[in-house]
Short mmCIF file of C-alpha atoms and ligand atoms in Angstrom, two decimals:
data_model
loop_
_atom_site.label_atom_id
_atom_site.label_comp_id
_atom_site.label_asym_id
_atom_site.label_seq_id
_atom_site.Cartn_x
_atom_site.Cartn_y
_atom_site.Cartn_z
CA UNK A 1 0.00 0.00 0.00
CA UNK A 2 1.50 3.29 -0.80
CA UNK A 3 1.44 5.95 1.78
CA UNK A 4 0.87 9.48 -0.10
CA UNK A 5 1.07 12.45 1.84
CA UNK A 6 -1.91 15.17 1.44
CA UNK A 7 0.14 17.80 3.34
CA UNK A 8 -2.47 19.17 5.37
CA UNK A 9 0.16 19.37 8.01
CA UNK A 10 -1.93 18.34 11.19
CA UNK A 11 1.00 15.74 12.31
CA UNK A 12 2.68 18.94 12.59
CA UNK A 13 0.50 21.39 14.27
CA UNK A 14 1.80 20.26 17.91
CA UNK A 15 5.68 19.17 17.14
CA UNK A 16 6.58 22.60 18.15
CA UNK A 17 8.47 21.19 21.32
CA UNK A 18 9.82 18.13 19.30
CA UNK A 19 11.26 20.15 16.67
CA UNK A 20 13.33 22.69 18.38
CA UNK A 21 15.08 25.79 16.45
CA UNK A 22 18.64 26.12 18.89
CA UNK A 23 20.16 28.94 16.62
CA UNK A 24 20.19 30.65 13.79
CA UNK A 25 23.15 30.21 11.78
CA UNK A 26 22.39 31.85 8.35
CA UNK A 27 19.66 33.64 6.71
CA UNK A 28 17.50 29.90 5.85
CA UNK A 29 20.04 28.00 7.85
CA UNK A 30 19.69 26.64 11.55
CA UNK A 31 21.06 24.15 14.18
CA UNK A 32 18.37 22.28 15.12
CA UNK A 33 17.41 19.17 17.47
CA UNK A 34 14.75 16.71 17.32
CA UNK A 35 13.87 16.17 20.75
CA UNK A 36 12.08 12.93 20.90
CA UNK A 37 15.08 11.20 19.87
CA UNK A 38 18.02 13.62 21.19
CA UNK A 39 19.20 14.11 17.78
CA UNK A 40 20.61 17.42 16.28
CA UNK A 41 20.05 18.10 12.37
CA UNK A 42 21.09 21.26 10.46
CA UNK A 43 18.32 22.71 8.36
CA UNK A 44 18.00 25.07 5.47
CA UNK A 45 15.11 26.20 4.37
CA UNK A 46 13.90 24.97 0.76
CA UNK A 47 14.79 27.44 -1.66
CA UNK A 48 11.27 27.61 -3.08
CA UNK A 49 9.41 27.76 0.23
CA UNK A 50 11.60 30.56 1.52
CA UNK A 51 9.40 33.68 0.48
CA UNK A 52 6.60 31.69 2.35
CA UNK A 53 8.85 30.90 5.16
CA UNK A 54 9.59 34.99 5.74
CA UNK A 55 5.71 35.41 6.91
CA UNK A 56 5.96 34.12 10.65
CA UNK A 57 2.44 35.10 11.07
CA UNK A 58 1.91 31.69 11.06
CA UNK A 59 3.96 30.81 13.87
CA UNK A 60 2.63 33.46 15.61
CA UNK A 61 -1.31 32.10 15.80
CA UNK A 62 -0.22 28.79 16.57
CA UNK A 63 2.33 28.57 19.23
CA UNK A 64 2.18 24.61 19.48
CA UNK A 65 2.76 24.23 15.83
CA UNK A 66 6.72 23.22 14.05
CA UNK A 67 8.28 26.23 13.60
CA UNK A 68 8.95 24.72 10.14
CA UNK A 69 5.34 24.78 9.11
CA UNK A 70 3.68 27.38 6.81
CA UNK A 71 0.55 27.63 5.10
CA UNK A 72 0.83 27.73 1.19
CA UNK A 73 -3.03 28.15 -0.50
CA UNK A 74 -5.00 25.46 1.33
CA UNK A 75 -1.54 23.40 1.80
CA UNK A 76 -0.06 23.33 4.99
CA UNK A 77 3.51 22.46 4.25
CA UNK A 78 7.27 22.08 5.63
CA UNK A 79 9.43 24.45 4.73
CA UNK A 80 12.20 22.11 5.14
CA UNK A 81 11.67 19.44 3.38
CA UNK A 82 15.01 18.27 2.12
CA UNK A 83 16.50 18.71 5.43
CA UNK A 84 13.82 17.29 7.77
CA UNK A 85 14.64 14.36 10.33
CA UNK A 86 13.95 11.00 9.34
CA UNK A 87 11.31 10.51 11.34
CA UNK A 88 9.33 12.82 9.77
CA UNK A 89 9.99 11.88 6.07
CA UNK A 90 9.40 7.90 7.16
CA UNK A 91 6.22 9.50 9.13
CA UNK A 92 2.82 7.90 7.43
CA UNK A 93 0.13 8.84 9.20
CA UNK A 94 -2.49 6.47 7.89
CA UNK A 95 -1.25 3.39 5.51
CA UNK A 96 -4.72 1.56 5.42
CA UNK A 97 -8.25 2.29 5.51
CA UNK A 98 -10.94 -0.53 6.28
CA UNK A 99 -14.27 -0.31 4.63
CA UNK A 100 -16.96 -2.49 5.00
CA UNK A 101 -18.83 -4.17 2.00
CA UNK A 102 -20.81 -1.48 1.85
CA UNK A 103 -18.30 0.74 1.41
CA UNK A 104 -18.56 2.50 4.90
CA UNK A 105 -15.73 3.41 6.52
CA UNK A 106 -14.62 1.25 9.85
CA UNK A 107 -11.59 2.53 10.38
CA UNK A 108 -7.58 3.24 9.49
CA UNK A 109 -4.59 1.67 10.66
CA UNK A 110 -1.55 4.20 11.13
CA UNK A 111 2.06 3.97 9.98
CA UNK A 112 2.85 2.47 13.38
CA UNK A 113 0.45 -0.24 12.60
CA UNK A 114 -1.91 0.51 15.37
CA UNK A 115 -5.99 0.32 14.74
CA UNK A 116 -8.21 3.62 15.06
CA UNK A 117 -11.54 2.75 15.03
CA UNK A 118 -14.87 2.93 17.58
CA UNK A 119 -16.50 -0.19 15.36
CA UNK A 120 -16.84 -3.11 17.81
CA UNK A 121 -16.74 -5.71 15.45
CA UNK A 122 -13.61 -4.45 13.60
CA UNK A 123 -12.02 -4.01 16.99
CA UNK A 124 -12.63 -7.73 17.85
CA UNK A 125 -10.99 -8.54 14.62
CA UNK A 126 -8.35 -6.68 15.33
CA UNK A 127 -7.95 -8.96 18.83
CA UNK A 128 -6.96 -11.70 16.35
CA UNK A 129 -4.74 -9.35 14.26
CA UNK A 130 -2.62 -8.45 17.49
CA UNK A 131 -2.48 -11.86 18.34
CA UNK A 132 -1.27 -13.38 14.85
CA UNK A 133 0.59 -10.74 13.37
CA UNK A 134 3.98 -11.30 12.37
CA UNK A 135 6.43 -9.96 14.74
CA UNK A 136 8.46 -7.83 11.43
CA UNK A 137 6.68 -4.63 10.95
CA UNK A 138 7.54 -4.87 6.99
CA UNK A 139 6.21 -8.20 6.73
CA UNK A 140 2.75 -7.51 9.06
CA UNK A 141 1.50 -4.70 7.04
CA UNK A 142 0.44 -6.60 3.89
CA UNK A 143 -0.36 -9.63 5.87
CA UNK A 144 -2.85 -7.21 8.16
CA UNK A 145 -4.83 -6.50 4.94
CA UNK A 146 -5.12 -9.80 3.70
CA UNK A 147 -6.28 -10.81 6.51
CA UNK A 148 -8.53 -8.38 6.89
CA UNK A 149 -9.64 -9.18 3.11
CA UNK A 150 -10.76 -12.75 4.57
CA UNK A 151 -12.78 -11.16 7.20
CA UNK A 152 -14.80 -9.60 4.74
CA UNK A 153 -13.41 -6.20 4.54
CA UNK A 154 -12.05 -3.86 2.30
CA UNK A 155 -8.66 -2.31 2.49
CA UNK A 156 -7.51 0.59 0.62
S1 SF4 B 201 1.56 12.65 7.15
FE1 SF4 B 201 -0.68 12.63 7.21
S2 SF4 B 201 -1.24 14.11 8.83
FE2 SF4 B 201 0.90 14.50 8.23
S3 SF4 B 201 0.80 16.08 6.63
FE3 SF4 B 201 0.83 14.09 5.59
S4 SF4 B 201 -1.33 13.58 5.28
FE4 SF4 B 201 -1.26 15.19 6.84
S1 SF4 B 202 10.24 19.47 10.27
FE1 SF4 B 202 8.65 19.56 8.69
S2 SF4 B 202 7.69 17.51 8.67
FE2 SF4 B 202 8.85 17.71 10.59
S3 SF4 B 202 7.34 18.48 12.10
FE3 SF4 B 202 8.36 20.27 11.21
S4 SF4 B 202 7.05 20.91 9.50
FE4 SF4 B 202 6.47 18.81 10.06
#
């Protein structure tokens, strides 16, 4: 299943103590450190999101968001792209969505492989998922959805 990224930037609407700015080095260019995982990066700002990043009104409104983050028409999108950590390029937030035969929606599974759904039936499936699953991450994901395909569902 390929993960495609809408950038409507609402994974990174509260990162704004994850992703910490510690100086200023250059006009675009910062020292930066990813918090959850103690790791610094250096960032420059993408050359064609740079007249976007100048308008910190942005940052302003929403105090919790990346400092990274801008709007761009109805995109919300990082301004550092090239140069962001690798846990947010690898970040998917949702890499499956279970319908039912009707075609209703029962709920997504994230990129950590975890079940979001308020659907007691698909939750008990999901029981036997947990249970069954292989232990690789790589190898679960496409075995999650075909088992879920034998259950009767849809998975997109
Ligand atoms: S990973 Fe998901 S939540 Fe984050 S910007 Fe992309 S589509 Fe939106
Ligand atoms: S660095 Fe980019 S992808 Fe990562 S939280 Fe900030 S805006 Fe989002």
């Amino acid at each position: 299943m390929t993960f495609t990224c809408r950038q409507c930037g609402s994974c990174c609407m509260f990162l704004g103590d994850y992703i910490v700015i510690e100086r200023q080095t250059g006009p675009f260019s910062f020292d930066c450190e990813s918090v959850s995982t103690g790791t610094p990066f250096r960032a420059q700002v993408d050359e064609d999101k740079r007249a976007i990043f100048l308008d910190d009104s942005f940052p302003g409104q929403h105090p919790h968001a990346c400092r990274f983050l801008r709007p761009d028409g109805n995109l919300l999108r990082c301004t550092i792209h090239r140069d962001s950590p690798p846990q947010c390029k690898f970040y998917r937030c949702v890499v499956m969505r279970i319908l039912d035969t009707e075609g209703c929606l029962r709920g997504t599974v994230r990129g950590t492989l975890d079940l979001h759904s308020d659907d007691p039936a698909l939750r008990a499936v999901w029981e036997q998922v947990v249970k069954e699953r292989p232990k690789d991450d790589g190898e679960a994901e496409a075995w999650i959805a075909a088992f879920l395909k034998r259950k009767g569902y849809r998975v997109e």
